[in-house]
């Protein structure tokens, strides 16, 4: 009984204080959040908001892009991942794409999705563009040096490191799997876990567009 109680406490602490890290080697979690938090969101509203790092990355069309200054729409959803990821990355991107289809045209026009590769050695601009087109051609892909990508991730609470080498000679990339919401004013006030469903994304995005979060 003591062991079970300790396990429950540890699980709760991990859920509250930590973000899942994925080497994209196993299956994504199957359970969604059971309900909204007391603040009415499925995502986690941050008491201490993230501020994007002022670092220049490269968009998939070859133009420079800085997460600190270039997001201009009311909401920009940022996800760090890589194209060789076998499970969690495509699952999250598919949930985002499906969630956005639940918005009306006016709402959809106010939301961008940005994918930042955590594997720039293999993910050039053409590779990233082709990958994102499988989910939604409006998704923007960013590449850059690993140092710059890591700096951008650190500022948004996303841990990135090269993981285990595979028998095939390739490797897995360990990275945070949360989706970060930027509000167009240089702030990141909300994040979602990898298990957020399309319906939950749509519900939160609608609420955020109607009632932007105030400074904490």
Short mmCIF file of C-alpha atoms in Angstrom, two decimals:
data_model
loop_
_atom_site.label_atom_id
_atom_site.label_comp_id
_atom_site.label_asym_id
_atom_site.label_seq_id
_atom_site.Cartn_x
_atom_site.Cartn_y
_atom_site.Cartn_z
CA UNK A 1 0.00 0.00 0.00
CA UNK A 2 2.87 2.40 0.80
CA UNK A 3 4.52 1.65 -2.54
CA UNK A 4 1.29 2.35 -4.40
CA UNK A 5 0.76 5.65 -2.56
CA UNK A 6 4.32 6.73 -3.30
CA UNK A 7 3.84 5.94 -6.99
CA UNK A 8 0.66 7.99 -7.13
CA UNK A 9 2.36 10.97 -5.49
CA UNK A 10 5.29 10.78 -7.89
CA UNK A 11 2.96 10.61 -10.87
CA UNK A 12 1.04 13.68 -9.74
CA UNK A 13 4.28 15.61 -9.18
CA UNK A 14 5.51 14.73 -12.65
CA UNK A 15 2.24 15.83 -14.20
CA UNK A 16 2.27 19.13 -12.38
CA UNK A 17 5.93 20.11 -12.59
CA UNK A 18 7.36 18.39 -15.64
CA UNK A 19 6.86 18.10 -19.37
CA UNK A 20 7.11 14.81 -21.22
CA UNK A 21 10.32 14.17 -23.09
CA UNK A 22 10.15 11.98 -26.14
CA UNK A 23 12.81 10.16 -28.06
CA UNK A 24 9.98 9.29 -30.46
CA UNK A 25 10.70 5.62 -29.98
CA UNK A 26 7.59 4.37 -28.21
CA UNK A 27 3.89 4.80 -28.74
CA UNK A 28 2.29 8.10 -27.75
CA UNK A 29 0.08 8.08 -24.72
CA UNK A 30 -3.48 7.13 -25.58
CA UNK A 31 -5.42 8.94 -22.87
CA UNK A 32 -6.53 12.55 -23.25
CA UNK A 33 -6.96 15.07 -20.49
CA UNK A 34 -10.13 14.18 -18.60
CA UNK A 35 -11.34 17.77 -18.31
CA UNK A 36 -10.51 21.42 -18.16
CA UNK A 37 -8.60 23.02 -15.34
CA UNK A 38 -10.29 25.47 -13.00
CA UNK A 39 -9.32 28.32 -15.34
CA UNK A 40 -11.41 26.77 -18.12
CA UNK A 41 -8.55 25.60 -20.34
CA UNK A 42 -7.34 22.14 -21.32
CA UNK A 43 -3.88 23.63 -21.78
CA UNK A 44 -1.76 24.87 -18.89
CA UNK A 45 -1.90 28.62 -18.37
CA UNK A 46 1.53 29.65 -17.15
CA UNK A 47 1.90 31.76 -14.05
CA UNK A 48 5.36 32.69 -15.26
CA UNK A 49 5.10 33.10 -18.99
CA UNK A 50 7.85 32.15 -21.43
CA UNK A 51 9.55 34.79 -23.57
CA UNK A 52 10.84 33.56 -26.94
CA UNK A 53 14.58 33.90 -27.49
CA UNK A 54 15.74 36.47 -30.02
CA UNK A 55 17.40 33.97 -32.36
CA UNK A 56 17.15 33.90 -36.15
CA UNK A 57 16.07 30.59 -37.66
CA UNK A 58 15.30 29.86 -41.31
CA UNK A 59 11.80 29.27 -42.65
CA UNK A 60 11.18 26.49 -45.16
CA UNK A 61 11.00 29.10 -47.95
CA UNK A 62 14.51 30.30 -47.12
CA UNK A 63 13.53 33.51 -45.36
CA UNK A 64 14.71 34.39 -41.82
CA UNK A 65 12.26 33.86 -38.99
CA UNK A 66 12.59 34.89 -35.34
CA UNK A 67 10.10 33.48 -32.83
CA UNK A 68 10.62 36.59 -30.67
CA UNK A 69 9.54 39.09 -33.31
CA UNK A 70 7.94 37.48 -36.38
CA UNK A 71 4.74 35.82 -35.06
CA UNK A 72 2.12 38.43 -35.90
CA UNK A 73 -1.20 36.64 -35.61
CA UNK A 74 -3.18 36.58 -32.37
CA UNK A 75 -2.06 32.98 -31.84
CA UNK A 76 0.98 31.05 -33.05
CA UNK A 77 1.31 27.43 -31.94
CA UNK A 78 4.91 26.21 -31.81
CA UNK A 79 5.94 22.56 -31.78
CA UNK A 80 9.49 21.19 -31.77
CA UNK A 81 10.01 17.81 -33.46
CA UNK A 82 11.67 16.09 -36.37
CA UNK A 83 10.64 14.38 -39.59
CA UNK A 84 12.12 10.96 -38.72
CA UNK A 85 10.03 10.76 -35.55
CA UNK A 86 7.91 7.61 -35.89
CA UNK A 87 5.02 8.34 -33.57
CA UNK A 88 4.57 11.29 -31.21
CA UNK A 89 5.50 14.10 -33.61
CA UNK A 90 3.07 13.05 -36.36
CA UNK A 91 0.37 12.40 -33.74
CA UNK A 92 0.69 15.92 -32.32
CA UNK A 93 0.78 17.54 -35.76
CA UNK A 94 -2.27 15.54 -36.83
CA UNK A 95 -4.15 16.65 -33.71
CA UNK A 96 -3.26 20.28 -34.42
CA UNK A 97 -4.34 19.99 -38.05
CA UNK A 98 -7.62 18.34 -37.09
CA UNK A 99 -8.26 20.83 -34.32
CA UNK A 100 -7.85 23.76 -36.69
CA UNK A 101 -10.47 22.33 -39.07
CA UNK A 102 -12.99 22.78 -36.24
CA UNK A 103 -12.52 26.56 -36.28
CA UNK A 104 -14.51 28.78 -38.60
CA UNK A 105 -12.70 30.62 -41.40
CA UNK A 106 -12.32 33.85 -39.44
CA UNK A 107 -10.86 32.04 -36.45
CA UNK A 108 -8.55 29.90 -38.58
CA UNK A 109 -7.11 33.01 -40.21
CA UNK A 110 -5.93 34.19 -36.80
CA UNK A 111 -3.85 31.09 -35.98
CA UNK A 112 -0.45 29.97 -37.27
CA UNK A 113 1.34 26.71 -36.59
CA UNK A 114 5.14 26.65 -36.57
CA UNK A 115 7.17 23.43 -36.56
CA UNK A 116 10.81 23.74 -35.46
CA UNK A 117 13.02 20.80 -36.37
CA UNK A 118 15.13 19.38 -33.58
CA UNK A 119 17.17 17.43 -36.15
CA UNK A 120 18.61 20.06 -38.50
CA UNK A 121 21.38 17.71 -39.64
CA UNK A 122 18.78 15.65 -41.52
CA UNK A 123 15.88 18.08 -41.83
CA UNK A 124 16.69 20.64 -44.50
CA UNK A 125 14.05 23.12 -45.68
CA UNK A 126 12.80 20.90 -48.51
CA UNK A 127 12.44 17.89 -46.22
CA UNK A 128 10.54 19.88 -43.61
CA UNK A 129 8.23 21.42 -46.19
CA UNK A 130 7.38 18.05 -47.70
CA UNK A 131 6.74 16.61 -44.23
CA UNK A 132 4.40 19.40 -43.12
CA UNK A 133 2.40 19.24 -46.34
CA UNK A 134 1.18 15.84 -45.16
CA UNK A 135 -0.63 17.55 -42.29
CA UNK A 136 -1.50 21.08 -43.41
CA UNK A 137 0.23 23.09 -46.15
CA UNK A 138 -0.20 26.28 -44.11
CA UNK A 139 2.06 24.97 -41.33
CA UNK A 140 5.41 26.79 -41.33
CA UNK A 141 8.66 24.87 -40.86
CA UNK A 142 11.83 26.28 -39.31
CA UNK A 143 15.40 25.01 -39.44
CA UNK A 144 18.71 26.34 -38.16
CA UNK A 145 21.88 25.25 -36.44
CA UNK A 146 21.38 22.84 -33.55
CA UNK A 147 22.76 25.51 -31.21
CA UNK A 148 20.17 28.05 -32.37
CA UNK A 149 17.33 25.53 -32.28
CA UNK A 150 18.33 24.50 -28.76
CA UNK A 151 18.45 28.14 -27.67
CA UNK A 152 14.97 28.72 -29.09
CA UNK A 153 13.70 25.61 -27.34
CA UNK A 154 15.27 26.46 -23.98
CA UNK A 155 13.50 29.82 -23.90
CA UNK A 156 10.16 28.08 -24.35
CA UNK A 157 10.80 25.28 -21.87
CA UNK A 158 11.54 22.66 -24.54
CA UNK A 159 14.46 20.34 -23.82
CA UNK A 160 16.39 19.07 -26.86
CA UNK A 161 19.24 16.58 -27.12
CA UNK A 162 20.43 13.92 -29.52
CA UNK A 163 19.35 10.55 -28.22
CA UNK A 164 20.23 6.90 -28.77
CA UNK A 165 21.93 5.71 -31.94
CA UNK A 166 19.88 3.14 -33.83
CA UNK A 167 21.16 -0.16 -35.31
CA UNK A 168 20.42 1.31 -38.75
CA UNK A 169 23.04 3.99 -38.15
CA UNK A 170 20.52 6.78 -37.56
CA UNK A 171 19.55 8.20 -34.22
CA UNK A 172 16.59 9.36 -32.19
CA UNK A 173 16.27 12.91 -30.94
CA UNK A 174 15.01 13.45 -27.41
CA UNK A 175 12.87 16.56 -27.11
CA UNK A 176 10.00 18.11 -25.22
CA UNK A 177 6.64 17.29 -26.78
CA UNK A 178 4.52 20.20 -25.59
CA UNK A 179 2.86 22.72 -27.88
CA UNK A 180 3.57 26.33 -26.93
CA UNK A 181 1.07 29.11 -27.58
CA UNK A 182 2.43 32.56 -28.50
CA UNK A 183 -0.07 35.39 -28.31
CA UNK A 184 1.37 37.86 -30.84
CA UNK A 185 2.76 40.22 -28.20
CA UNK A 186 6.06 38.42 -27.54
CA UNK A 187 4.62 36.24 -24.79
CA UNK A 188 4.00 32.50 -24.45
CA UNK A 189 1.26 32.26 -21.81
CA UNK A 190 -0.06 28.73 -22.43
CA UNK A 191 1.17 25.25 -23.33
CA UNK A 192 -0.54 21.95 -24.20
CA UNK A 193 0.66 18.39 -23.63
CA UNK A 194 1.16 15.84 -26.38
CA UNK A 195 -2.14 14.15 -25.44
CA UNK A 196 -4.36 17.15 -26.16
CA UNK A 197 -7.15 16.12 -28.51
CA UNK A 198 -8.28 18.02 -31.63
CA UNK A 199 -11.53 19.00 -29.88
CA UNK A 200 -9.62 20.30 -26.87
CA UNK A 201 -7.28 22.34 -29.06
CA UNK A 202 -10.27 23.84 -30.87
CA UNK A 203 -12.06 24.67 -27.62
CA UNK A 204 -9.02 26.40 -26.13
CA UNK A 205 -8.16 28.28 -29.31
CA UNK A 206 -11.69 29.60 -29.63
CA UNK A 207 -11.62 30.79 -26.03
CA UNK A 208 -8.18 32.39 -26.44
CA UNK A 209 -9.25 34.25 -29.57
CA UNK A 210 -12.40 35.53 -27.87
CA UNK A 211 -10.69 36.34 -24.56
CA UNK A 212 -6.89 36.74 -24.81
CA UNK A 213 -5.00 35.95 -21.63
CA UNK A 214 -3.89 38.95 -19.64
CA UNK A 215 -0.41 39.47 -18.26
CA UNK A 216 0.31 37.32 -15.25
#
